[in-house]
């Protein structure tokens, strides 16, 4: 973590550990050891509420839906730099890891992404070579240019990436790169998003593709690592964690009891197609694939709006690793 400064270290939970000199250390100790004169990364989050009016000169803009814009000064992470401590620790201990969740490729600048991407892809390849059972999830993001996303997506098939995650906008962008766009005008239906995810899965050969939206989380997986009920439980964990963080500022708080109406309707539609029910979610097994969908919880007055998709993804990933370990022990 070359960008680990005192401010970031203070935000991390006490249980978090980072590689330092061949062992794992608390964030504060890492920040102190790597102290330098570089300014810490800064991220400005501009939140917009539906219906808000923004004036620019004589022009007036009305926000169509809740959204945000993030502006960053972060030269270290945009270069995907990693410390020697991190690289060496991972390579030495990767055989003991169950999984790796990868993100940040969307931060790459247009100027030198072609130099940086192969280096990082080779790093993932080296991990997978040492530990073929390592479950790797790659989370997309809002890329600065379609060229960068296109370059990454074509490299993905060269590394045994197991899982690919994104939001609905990123699904649209990724599908468009492969000429898989189902509908030009938003919002797309859940059926169209499922079809785009399945086509993306076929194009990349990835075991799992997941999409988190404001209304629901869905995933398409191939028969293999874990059964449908484990995937539904994982998605539900993601929904609950994101809702708890949004409502109370902590994932440990009880989630909201209210569910998104569009998400509930999508799950009901899936059940009418023959899907089995589990809680508020539904799973349909067909043609060697398992389609799972869980409605999002509704939070009317959120305390936190940034990082909810990432929170859901991390919770889902942890539950899936537990399921993989559990099923491996039974086989």
mmCIF file of C-alpha atoms in Angstrom:
data_model
loop_
_atom_site.group_PDB
_atom_site.id
_atom_site.type_symbol
_atom_site.label_atom_id
_atom_site.label_comp_id
_atom_site.label_asym_id
_atom_site.label_seq_id
_atom_site.Cartn_x
_atom_site.Cartn_y
_atom_site.Cartn_z
ATOM 1 C CA UNK A 1 0.000 0.000 0.000
ATOM 2 C CA UNK A 2 2.348 2.783 -1.191
ATOM 3 C CA UNK A 3 -0.387 5.400 -0.738
ATOM 4 C CA UNK A 4 -1.033 4.486 2.902
ATOM 5 C CA UNK A 5 -0.902 7.776 4.791
ATOM 6 C CA UNK A 6 -2.026 8.654 8.325
ATOM 7 C CA UNK A 7 -5.498 9.821 7.219
ATOM 8 C CA UNK A 8 -6.284 6.599 5.357
ATOM 9 C CA UNK A 9 -4.797 4.446 8.117
ATOM 10 C CA UNK A 10 -7.078 6.127 10.666
ATOM 11 C CA UNK A 11 -10.146 5.222 8.589
ATOM 12 C CA UNK A 12 -9.387 1.493 8.495
ATOM 13 C CA UNK A 13 -10.734 -0.908 11.087
ATOM 14 C CA UNK A 14 -8.267 -2.105 13.757
ATOM 15 C CA UNK A 15 -8.523 -5.693 12.470
ATOM 16 C CA UNK A 16 -7.064 -4.758 9.061
ATOM 17 C CA UNK A 17 -3.486 -5.897 8.433
ATOM 18 C CA UNK A 18 -1.085 -4.903 5.644
ATOM 19 C CA UNK A 19 2.196 -6.466 4.459
ATOM 20 C CA UNK A 20 5.334 -4.867 5.889
ATOM 21 C CA UNK A 21 8.845 -6.365 5.837
ATOM 22 C CA UNK A 22 7.634 -9.930 5.321
ATOM 23 C CA UNK A 23 4.866 -9.924 7.937
ATOM 24 C CA UNK A 24 1.467 -8.328 8.535
ATOM 25 C CA UNK A 25 1.195 -5.062 10.441
ATOM 26 C CA UNK A 26 -1.482 -2.610 11.581
ATOM 27 C CA UNK A 27 -2.293 0.259 9.159
ATOM 28 C CA UNK A 28 -0.873 2.914 11.496
ATOM 29 C CA UNK A 29 2.483 1.175 11.661
ATOM 30 C CA UNK A 30 2.594 0.828 7.870
ATOM 31 C CA UNK A 31 1.752 4.512 7.434
ATOM 32 C CA UNK A 32 4.512 5.488 9.853
ATOM 33 C CA UNK A 33 7.070 3.242 8.138
ATOM 34 C CA UNK A 34 6.238 4.657 4.709
ATOM 35 C CA UNK A 35 6.019 8.271 5.794
ATOM 36 C CA UNK A 36 7.217 10.683 3.111
ATOM 37 C CA UNK A 37 6.589 14.212 1.872
ATOM 38 C CA UNK A 38 4.063 13.294 -0.805
ATOM 39 C CA UNK A 39 0.557 14.718 -0.304
ATOM 40 C CA UNK A 40 -2.078 12.159 0.609
ATOM 41 C CA UNK A 41 -4.648 11.163 -2.019
ATOM 42 C CA UNK A 42 -7.793 13.305 -2.068
ATOM 43 C CA UNK A 43 -11.203 12.253 -3.403
ATOM 44 C CA UNK A 44 -13.981 14.826 -3.816
ATOM 45 C CA UNK A 45 -17.492 13.344 -3.906
ATOM 46 C CA UNK A 46 -20.227 15.534 -5.411
ATOM 47 C CA UNK A 47 -23.652 14.118 -4.554
ATOM 48 C CA UNK A 48 -26.716 15.018 -6.628
ATOM 49 C CA UNK A 49 -30.318 14.404 -5.600
ATOM 50 C CA UNK A 50 -33.107 13.776 -8.068
ATOM 51 C CA UNK A 51 -34.925 17.003 -8.974
ATOM 52 C CA UNK A 52 -32.109 19.324 -7.890
ATOM 53 C CA UNK A 53 -31.494 22.275 -10.198
ATOM 54 C CA UNK A 54 -27.999 23.305 -11.218
ATOM 55 C CA UNK A 55 -27.454 26.597 -13.025
ATOM 56 C CA UNK A 56 -24.478 27.326 -15.238
ATOM 57 C CA UNK A 57 -24.710 30.783 -16.755
ATOM 58 C CA UNK A 58 -28.063 30.969 -18.506
ATOM 59 C CA UNK A 59 -28.428 27.202 -18.658
ATOM 60 C CA UNK A 60 -30.345 25.162 -16.101
ATOM 61 C CA UNK A 61 -29.900 21.436 -15.522
ATOM 62 C CA UNK A 62 -32.323 19.235 -13.570
ATOM 63 C CA UNK A 63 -30.885 16.062 -12.047
ATOM 64 C CA UNK A 64 -32.903 13.095 -13.439
ATOM 65 C CA UNK A 65 -31.984 10.670 -10.637
ATOM 66 C CA UNK A 66 -29.812 10.370 -7.531
ATOM 67 C CA UNK A 67 -26.188 10.158 -8.600
ATOM 68 C CA UNK A 68 -22.688 11.361 -7.784
ATOM 69 C CA UNK A 69 -19.457 12.458 -9.385
ATOM 70 C CA UNK A 70 -16.072 11.653 -7.866
ATOM 71 C CA UNK A 71 -13.013 13.763 -8.664
ATOM 72 C CA UNK A 72 -9.660 12.474 -7.430
ATOM 73 C CA UNK A 73 -6.092 13.549 -6.882
ATOM 74 C CA UNK A 74 -4.435 10.171 -6.507
ATOM 75 C CA UNK A 75 -1.274 9.755 -8.625
ATOM 76 C CA UNK A 76 -0.197 6.563 -6.841
ATOM 77 C CA UNK A 77 -3.377 4.535 -7.243
ATOM 78 C CA UNK A 78 -4.016 5.793 -10.772
ATOM 79 C CA UNK A 79 -0.667 4.226 -11.685
ATOM 80 C CA UNK A 80 -1.776 0.964 -9.960
ATOM 81 C CA UNK A 81 1.445 1.141 -7.952
ATOM 82 C CA UNK A 82 1.956 -1.508 -5.293
ATOM 83 C CA UNK A 83 4.704 -1.684 -2.700
ATOM 84 C CA UNK A 84 7.504 -4.232 -2.707
ATOM 85 C CA UNK A 85 6.225 -5.427 0.662
ATOM 86 C CA UNK A 86 2.821 -6.187 -0.851
ATOM 87 C CA UNK A 87 4.163 -7.844 -4.001
ATOM 88 C CA UNK A 88 6.668 -10.075 -2.214
ATOM 89 C CA UNK A 89 4.262 -11.053 0.583
ATOM 90 C CA UNK A 90 1.542 -12.040 -1.886
ATOM 91 C CA UNK A 91 3.891 -14.092 -4.032
ATOM 92 C CA UNK A 92 5.323 -15.907 -1.006
ATOM 93 C CA UNK A 93 1.983 -16.636 0.686
ATOM 94 C CA UNK A 94 -0.427 -16.879 -2.261
ATOM 95 C CA UNK A 95 -0.711 -20.664 -1.912
ATOM 96 C CA UNK A 96 -2.388 -20.095 1.476
ATOM 97 C CA UNK A 97 -4.949 -17.622 0.096
ATOM 98 C CA UNK A 98 -8.486 -18.653 -0.814
ATOM 99 C CA UNK A 99 -9.266 -15.644 -2.989
ATOM 100 C CA UNK A 100 -8.232 -12.241 -4.278
ATOM 101 C CA UNK A 101 -10.540 -9.309 -5.012
ATOM 102 C CA UNK A 102 -9.057 -6.976 -7.618
ATOM 103 C CA UNK A 103 -10.180 -3.436 -8.471
ATOM 104 C CA UNK A 104 -8.780 -0.089 -9.573
ATOM 105 C CA UNK A 105 -8.196 -0.687 -13.282
ATOM 106 C CA UNK A 106 -10.750 2.032 -14.053
ATOM 107 C CA UNK A 107 -8.382 4.602 -12.515
ATOM 108 C CA UNK A 108 -5.761 4.073 -15.222
ATOM 109 C CA UNK A 109 -4.877 7.173 -17.265
ATOM 110 C CA UNK A 110 -5.143 7.137 -21.040
ATOM 111 C CA UNK A 111 -1.483 8.098 -21.471
ATOM 112 C CA UNK A 112 0.188 4.878 -20.278
ATOM 113 C CA UNK A 113 -2.453 2.213 -19.615
ATOM 114 C CA UNK A 114 -0.922 -0.071 -22.266
ATOM 115 C CA UNK A 115 2.303 -0.200 -20.243
ATOM 116 C CA UNK A 116 0.706 -0.715 -16.827
ATOM 117 C CA UNK A 117 -1.993 -3.279 -17.649
ATOM 118 C CA UNK A 118 0.260 -6.122 -18.909
ATOM 119 C CA UNK A 119 2.434 -5.839 -15.789
ATOM 120 C CA UNK A 120 -0.566 -6.207 -13.468
ATOM 121 C CA UNK A 121 -2.119 -8.974 -15.547
ATOM 122 C CA UNK A 122 1.188 -10.864 -15.358
ATOM 123 C CA UNK A 123 1.115 -10.454 -11.579
ATOM 124 C CA UNK A 124 -2.340 -12.057 -11.427
ATOM 125 C CA UNK A 125 -1.145 -14.807 -13.743
ATOM 126 C CA UNK A 126 1.790 -15.542 -11.417
ATOM 127 C CA UNK A 127 -0.592 -15.838 -8.457
ATOM 128 C CA UNK A 128 -2.861 -18.218 -10.314
ATOM 129 C CA UNK A 129 0.098 -20.307 -11.458
ATOM 130 C CA UNK A 130 1.235 -20.806 -7.863
ATOM 131 C CA UNK A 131 -2.303 -21.377 -6.607
ATOM 132 C CA UNK A 132 -4.675 -22.714 -9.307
ATOM 133 C CA UNK A 133 -7.508 -22.801 -6.736
ATOM 134 C CA UNK A 134 -7.252 -19.064 -6.024
ATOM 135 C CA UNK A 135 -10.709 -17.549 -6.655
ATOM 136 C CA UNK A 136 -10.161 -14.157 -8.320
ATOM 137 C CA UNK A 137 -12.911 -11.537 -8.518
ATOM 138 C CA UNK A 138 -12.323 -8.510 -10.754
ATOM 139 C CA UNK A 139 -14.511 -5.462 -10.118
ATOM 140 C CA UNK A 140 -14.890 -3.005 -12.974
ATOM 141 C CA UNK A 141 -15.551 0.733 -12.590
ATOM 142 C CA UNK A 142 -16.217 3.888 -14.567
ATOM 143 C CA UNK A 143 -13.263 4.019 -16.959
ATOM 144 C CA UNK A 144 -11.762 7.269 -18.222
ATOM 145 C CA UNK A 145 -11.922 5.935 -21.775
ATOM 146 C CA UNK A 146 -13.625 3.002 -23.563
ATOM 147 C CA UNK A 147 -10.171 2.167 -24.966
ATOM 148 C CA UNK A 148 -8.889 1.268 -21.502
ATOM 149 C CA UNK A 149 -11.886 -0.922 -20.680
ATOM 150 C CA UNK A 150 -11.624 -2.615 -24.082
ATOM 151 C CA UNK A 151 -7.936 -3.364 -23.547
ATOM 152 C CA UNK A 152 -8.631 -4.831 -20.103
ATOM 153 C CA UNK A 153 -11.598 -6.928 -21.236
ATOM 154 C CA UNK A 154 -9.544 -8.529 -23.998
ATOM 155 C CA UNK A 155 -6.736 -9.303 -21.535
ATOM 156 C CA UNK A 156 -9.144 -10.838 -19.009
ATOM 157 C CA UNK A 157 -9.495 -14.036 -21.028
ATOM 158 C CA UNK A 158 -5.712 -14.568 -20.769
ATOM 159 C CA UNK A 159 -5.871 -14.765 -16.971
ATOM 160 C CA UNK A 160 -8.126 -17.319 -15.280
ATOM 161 C CA UNK A 161 -10.365 -14.642 -13.728
ATOM 162 C CA UNK A 162 -13.223 -16.452 -11.983
ATOM 163 C CA UNK A 163 -15.666 -13.631 -11.313
ATOM 164 C CA UNK A 164 -16.431 -10.247 -12.881
ATOM 165 C CA UNK A 165 -18.508 -7.574 -11.114
ATOM 166 C CA UNK A 166 -19.985 -4.222 -12.151
ATOM 167 C CA UNK A 167 -22.950 -1.871 -11.823
ATOM 168 C CA UNK A 168 -25.611 -1.397 -14.499
ATOM 169 C CA UNK A 169 -23.773 1.447 -16.249
ATOM 170 C CA UNK A 170 -20.563 -0.554 -16.405
ATOM 171 C CA UNK A 171 -22.489 -3.559 -17.762
ATOM 172 C CA UNK A 172 -23.804 -1.354 -20.554
ATOM 173 C CA UNK A 173 -20.298 -0.121 -21.350
ATOM 174 C CA UNK A 174 -18.732 -3.600 -21.263
ATOM 175 C CA UNK A 175 -21.510 -5.112 -23.375
ATOM 176 C CA UNK A 176 -21.139 -2.295 -25.893
ATOM 177 C CA UNK A 177 -17.462 -3.128 -26.385
ATOM 178 C CA UNK A 178 -18.465 -6.601 -27.569
ATOM 179 C CA UNK A 179 -21.454 -5.277 -29.545
ATOM 180 C CA UNK A 180 -23.745 -6.974 -27.042
ATOM 181 C CA UNK A 181 -25.921 -3.962 -26.170
ATOM 182 C CA UNK A 182 -29.497 -5.156 -25.810
ATOM 183 C CA UNK A 183 -31.287 -1.839 -25.584
ATOM 184 C CA UNK A 184 -30.116 1.662 -26.452
ATOM 185 C CA UNK A 185 -32.440 3.565 -24.116
ATOM 186 C CA UNK A 186 -32.204 3.300 -20.343
ATOM 187 C CA UNK A 187 -33.479 1.966 -18.101
ATOM 188 C CA UNK A 188 -33.016 -1.596 -19.272
ATOM 189 C CA UNK A 189 -35.209 -4.340 -17.824
ATOM 190 C CA UNK A 190 -33.773 -7.003 -15.562
ATOM 191 C CA UNK A 191 -34.218 -9.537 -18.385
ATOM 192 C CA UNK A 192 -32.061 -7.425 -20.707
ATOM 193 C CA UNK A 193 -29.371 -7.108 -18.062
ATOM 194 C CA UNK A 194 -29.380 -10.864 -17.522
ATOM 195 C CA UNK A 195 -29.028 -11.453 -21.253
ATOM 196 C CA UNK A 196 -26.148 -8.948 -21.471
ATOM 197 C CA UNK A 197 -24.432 -10.634 -18.486
ATOM 198 C CA UNK A 198 -24.819 -14.077 -20.076
ATOM 199 C CA UNK A 199 -23.441 -12.889 -23.411
ATOM 200 C CA UNK A 200 -20.542 -11.205 -21.619
ATOM 201 C CA UNK A 201 -19.897 -14.444 -19.761
ATOM 202 C CA UNK A 202 -19.817 -16.364 -23.050
ATOM 203 C CA UNK A 203 -17.456 -13.854 -24.672
ATOM 204 C CA UNK A 204 -14.953 -13.842 -21.799
ATOM 205 C CA UNK A 205 -15.302 -17.451 -20.615
ATOM 206 C CA UNK A 206 -15.622 -16.254 -17.010
ATOM 207 C CA UNK A 207 -17.302 -18.526 -14.462
ATOM 208 C CA UNK A 208 -19.349 -15.767 -12.810
ATOM 209 C CA UNK A 209 -20.692 -12.346 -13.847
ATOM 210 C CA UNK A 210 -22.538 -10.180 -11.316
ATOM 211 C CA UNK A 211 -24.359 -6.851 -11.601
ATOM 212 C CA UNK A 212 -25.351 -4.639 -8.661
ATOM 213 C CA UNK A 213 -28.032 -2.009 -9.267
ATOM 214 C CA UNK A 214 -30.146 0.308 -7.130
ATOM 215 C CA UNK A 215 -33.001 -2.193 -7.329
ATOM 216 C CA UNK A 216 -31.356 -5.624 -7.032
ATOM 217 C CA UNK A 217 -28.172 -7.674 -7.310
ATOM 218 C CA UNK A 218 -28.057 -10.434 -9.909
ATOM 219 C CA UNK A 219 -25.441 -12.987 -10.857
ATOM 220 C CA UNK A 220 -24.983 -15.559 -13.583
ATOM 221 C CA UNK A 221 -22.726 -18.490 -12.680
ATOM 222 C CA UNK A 222 -21.865 -21.740 -14.376
ATOM 223 C CA UNK A 223 -22.473 -25.011 -12.559
ATOM 224 C CA UNK A 224 -19.350 -25.739 -10.566
ATOM 225 C CA UNK A 225 -17.900 -24.042 -7.502
ATOM 226 C CA UNK A 226 -21.064 -23.805 -5.378
ATOM 227 C CA UNK A 227 -24.828 -24.504 -5.551
ATOM 228 C CA UNK A 228 -27.602 -21.964 -6.143
ATOM 229 C CA UNK A 229 -28.575 -21.697 -2.473
ATOM 230 C CA UNK A 230 -25.039 -20.620 -1.526
ATOM 231 C CA UNK A 231 -25.033 -17.921 -4.209
ATOM 232 C CA UNK A 232 -28.420 -16.579 -3.073
ATOM 233 C CA UNK A 233 -27.192 -16.432 0.535
ATOM 234 C CA UNK A 234 -24.065 -14.601 -0.627
ATOM 235 C CA UNK A 235 -26.084 -12.045 -2.607
ATOM 236 C CA UNK A 236 -28.397 -11.542 0.374
ATOM 237 C CA UNK A 237 -25.383 -10.892 2.579
ATOM 238 C CA UNK A 238 -24.239 -8.226 0.118
ATOM 239 C CA UNK A 239 -27.649 -6.565 0.067
ATOM 240 C CA UNK A 240 -27.829 -6.552 3.875
ATOM 241 C CA UNK A 241 -24.299 -5.175 4.336
ATOM 242 C CA UNK A 242 -24.841 -2.331 1.869
ATOM 243 C CA UNK A 243 -28.201 -1.418 3.429
ATOM 244 C CA UNK A 244 -26.771 -1.426 6.967
ATOM 245 C CA UNK A 245 -23.879 0.790 5.917
ATOM 246 C CA UNK A 246 -26.196 3.185 4.077
ATOM 247 C CA UNK A 247 -28.705 3.473 6.929
ATOM 248 C CA UNK A 248 -26.441 3.449 9.981
ATOM 249 C CA UNK A 249 -22.869 3.919 8.809
ATOM 250 C CA UNK A 250 -21.926 0.420 9.963
ATOM 251 C CA UNK A 251 -22.292 -3.018 8.392
ATOM 252 C CA UNK A 252 -22.863 -4.471 11.854
ATOM 253 C CA UNK A 253 -26.162 -2.629 12.290
ATOM 254 C CA UNK A 254 -29.482 -4.310 11.512
ATOM 255 C CA UNK A 255 -30.496 -3.685 7.880
ATOM 256 C CA UNK A 256 -33.711 -1.954 6.847
ATOM 257 C CA UNK A 257 -36.827 -4.144 6.764
ATOM 258 C CA UNK A 258 -38.102 -2.471 3.585
ATOM 259 C CA UNK A 259 -37.212 -3.842 0.143
ATOM 260 C CA UNK A 260 -37.018 -2.134 -3.232
ATOM 261 C CA UNK A 261 -40.306 -2.590 -5.115
ATOM 262 C CA UNK A 262 -38.680 -2.975 -8.531
ATOM 263 C CA UNK A 263 -36.332 -5.580 -7.099
ATOM 264 C CA UNK A 264 -39.218 -7.521 -5.547
ATOM 265 C CA UNK A 265 -41.066 -7.397 -8.882
ATOM 266 C CA UNK A 266 -37.999 -8.714 -10.735
ATOM 267 C CA UNK A 267 -37.667 -11.629 -8.281
ATOM 268 C CA UNK A 268 -41.388 -12.389 -8.697
ATOM 269 C CA UNK A 269 -40.967 -12.389 -12.489
ATOM 270 C CA UNK A 270 -38.106 -14.857 -12.163
ATOM 271 C CA UNK A 271 -40.202 -17.167 -9.968
ATOM 272 C CA UNK A 272 -42.924 -17.187 -12.615
ATOM 273 C CA UNK A 273 -40.300 -18.542 -15.011
ATOM 274 C CA UNK A 274 -39.742 -21.498 -12.682
ATOM 275 C CA UNK A 275 -37.118 -20.151 -10.276
ATOM 276 C CA UNK A 276 -36.964 -21.447 -6.727
ATOM 277 C CA UNK A 277 -37.471 -19.044 -3.814
ATOM 278 C CA UNK A 278 -35.054 -18.374 -0.999
ATOM 279 C CA UNK A 279 -35.997 -15.479 1.245
ATOM 280 C CA UNK A 280 -36.860 -12.545 -0.998
ATOM 281 C CA UNK A 281 -34.531 -13.829 -3.723
ATOM 282 C CA UNK A 282 -34.924 -16.325 -6.541
ATOM 283 C CA UNK A 283 -32.626 -18.699 -8.436
ATOM 284 C CA UNK A 284 -33.198 -20.318 -11.830
ATOM 285 C CA UNK A 285 -31.025 -23.220 -12.970
ATOM 286 C CA UNK A 286 -31.043 -23.816 -16.728
ATOM 287 C CA UNK A 287 -28.651 -24.783 -19.514
ATOM 288 C CA UNK A 288 -25.628 -25.233 -17.257
ATOM 289 C CA UNK A 289 -26.135 -21.789 -15.697
ATOM 290 C CA UNK A 290 -27.562 -20.539 -12.416
ATOM 291 C CA UNK A 291 -29.262 -17.142 -12.484
ATOM 292 C CA UNK A 292 -29.705 -15.604 -9.025
ATOM 293 C CA UNK A 293 -31.449 -12.337 -8.153
ATOM 294 C CA UNK A 294 -31.972 -10.679 -4.763
ATOM 295 C CA UNK A 295 -33.898 -7.395 -4.283
ATOM 296 C CA UNK A 296 -32.065 -4.463 -2.723
ATOM 297 C CA UNK A 297 -33.223 -3.098 0.615
ATOM 298 C CA UNK A 298 -34.745 0.377 0.612
ATOM 299 C CA UNK A 299 -33.033 3.086 2.675
ATOM 300 C CA UNK A 300 -35.027 6.325 2.572
ATOM 301 C CA UNK A 301 -32.557 8.555 4.451
ATOM 302 C CA UNK A 302 -29.048 7.168 3.933
ATOM 303 C CA UNK A 303 -26.128 8.357 6.039
ATOM 304 C CA UNK A 304 -23.627 7.001 3.516
ATOM 305 C CA UNK A 305 -23.999 6.778 -0.275
ATOM 306 C CA UNK A 306 -20.419 6.114 -1.421
ATOM 307 C CA UNK A 307 -18.978 2.610 -1.640
ATOM 308 C CA UNK A 308 -22.242 0.708 -1.197
ATOM 309 C CA UNK A 309 -21.662 -1.412 -4.297
ATOM 310 C CA UNK A 310 -18.115 -2.160 -3.148
ATOM 311 C CA UNK A 311 -19.428 -3.089 0.303
ATOM 312 C CA UNK A 312 -21.959 -5.487 -1.201
ATOM 313 C CA UNK A 313 -19.303 -6.979 -3.480
ATOM 314 C CA UNK A 314 -16.847 -7.577 -0.621
ATOM 315 C CA UNK A 315 -19.506 -9.240 1.527
ATOM 316 C CA UNK A 316 -20.638 -11.456 -1.359
ATOM 317 C CA UNK A 317 -17.042 -12.396 -2.153
ATOM 318 C CA UNK A 318 -16.350 -13.447 1.448
ATOM 319 C CA UNK A 319 -19.496 -15.607 1.565
ATOM 320 C CA UNK A 320 -18.609 -17.251 -1.745
ATOM 321 C CA UNK A 321 -15.138 -18.140 -0.473
ATOM 322 C CA UNK A 322 -16.739 -19.709 2.591
ATOM 323 C CA UNK A 323 -19.073 -21.699 0.318
ATOM 324 C CA UNK A 324 -16.183 -22.878 -1.867
ATOM 325 C CA UNK A 325 -14.236 -24.051 1.200
ATOM 326 C CA UNK A 326 -17.304 -25.747 2.644
ATOM 327 C CA UNK A 327 -18.128 -27.617 -0.556
ATOM 328 C CA UNK A 328 -14.488 -28.602 -1.111
ATOM 329 C CA UNK A 329 -14.411 -30.182 2.360
ATOM 330 C CA UNK A 330 -17.529 -32.222 1.556
ATOM 331 C CA UNK A 331 -16.261 -33.550 -1.772
#
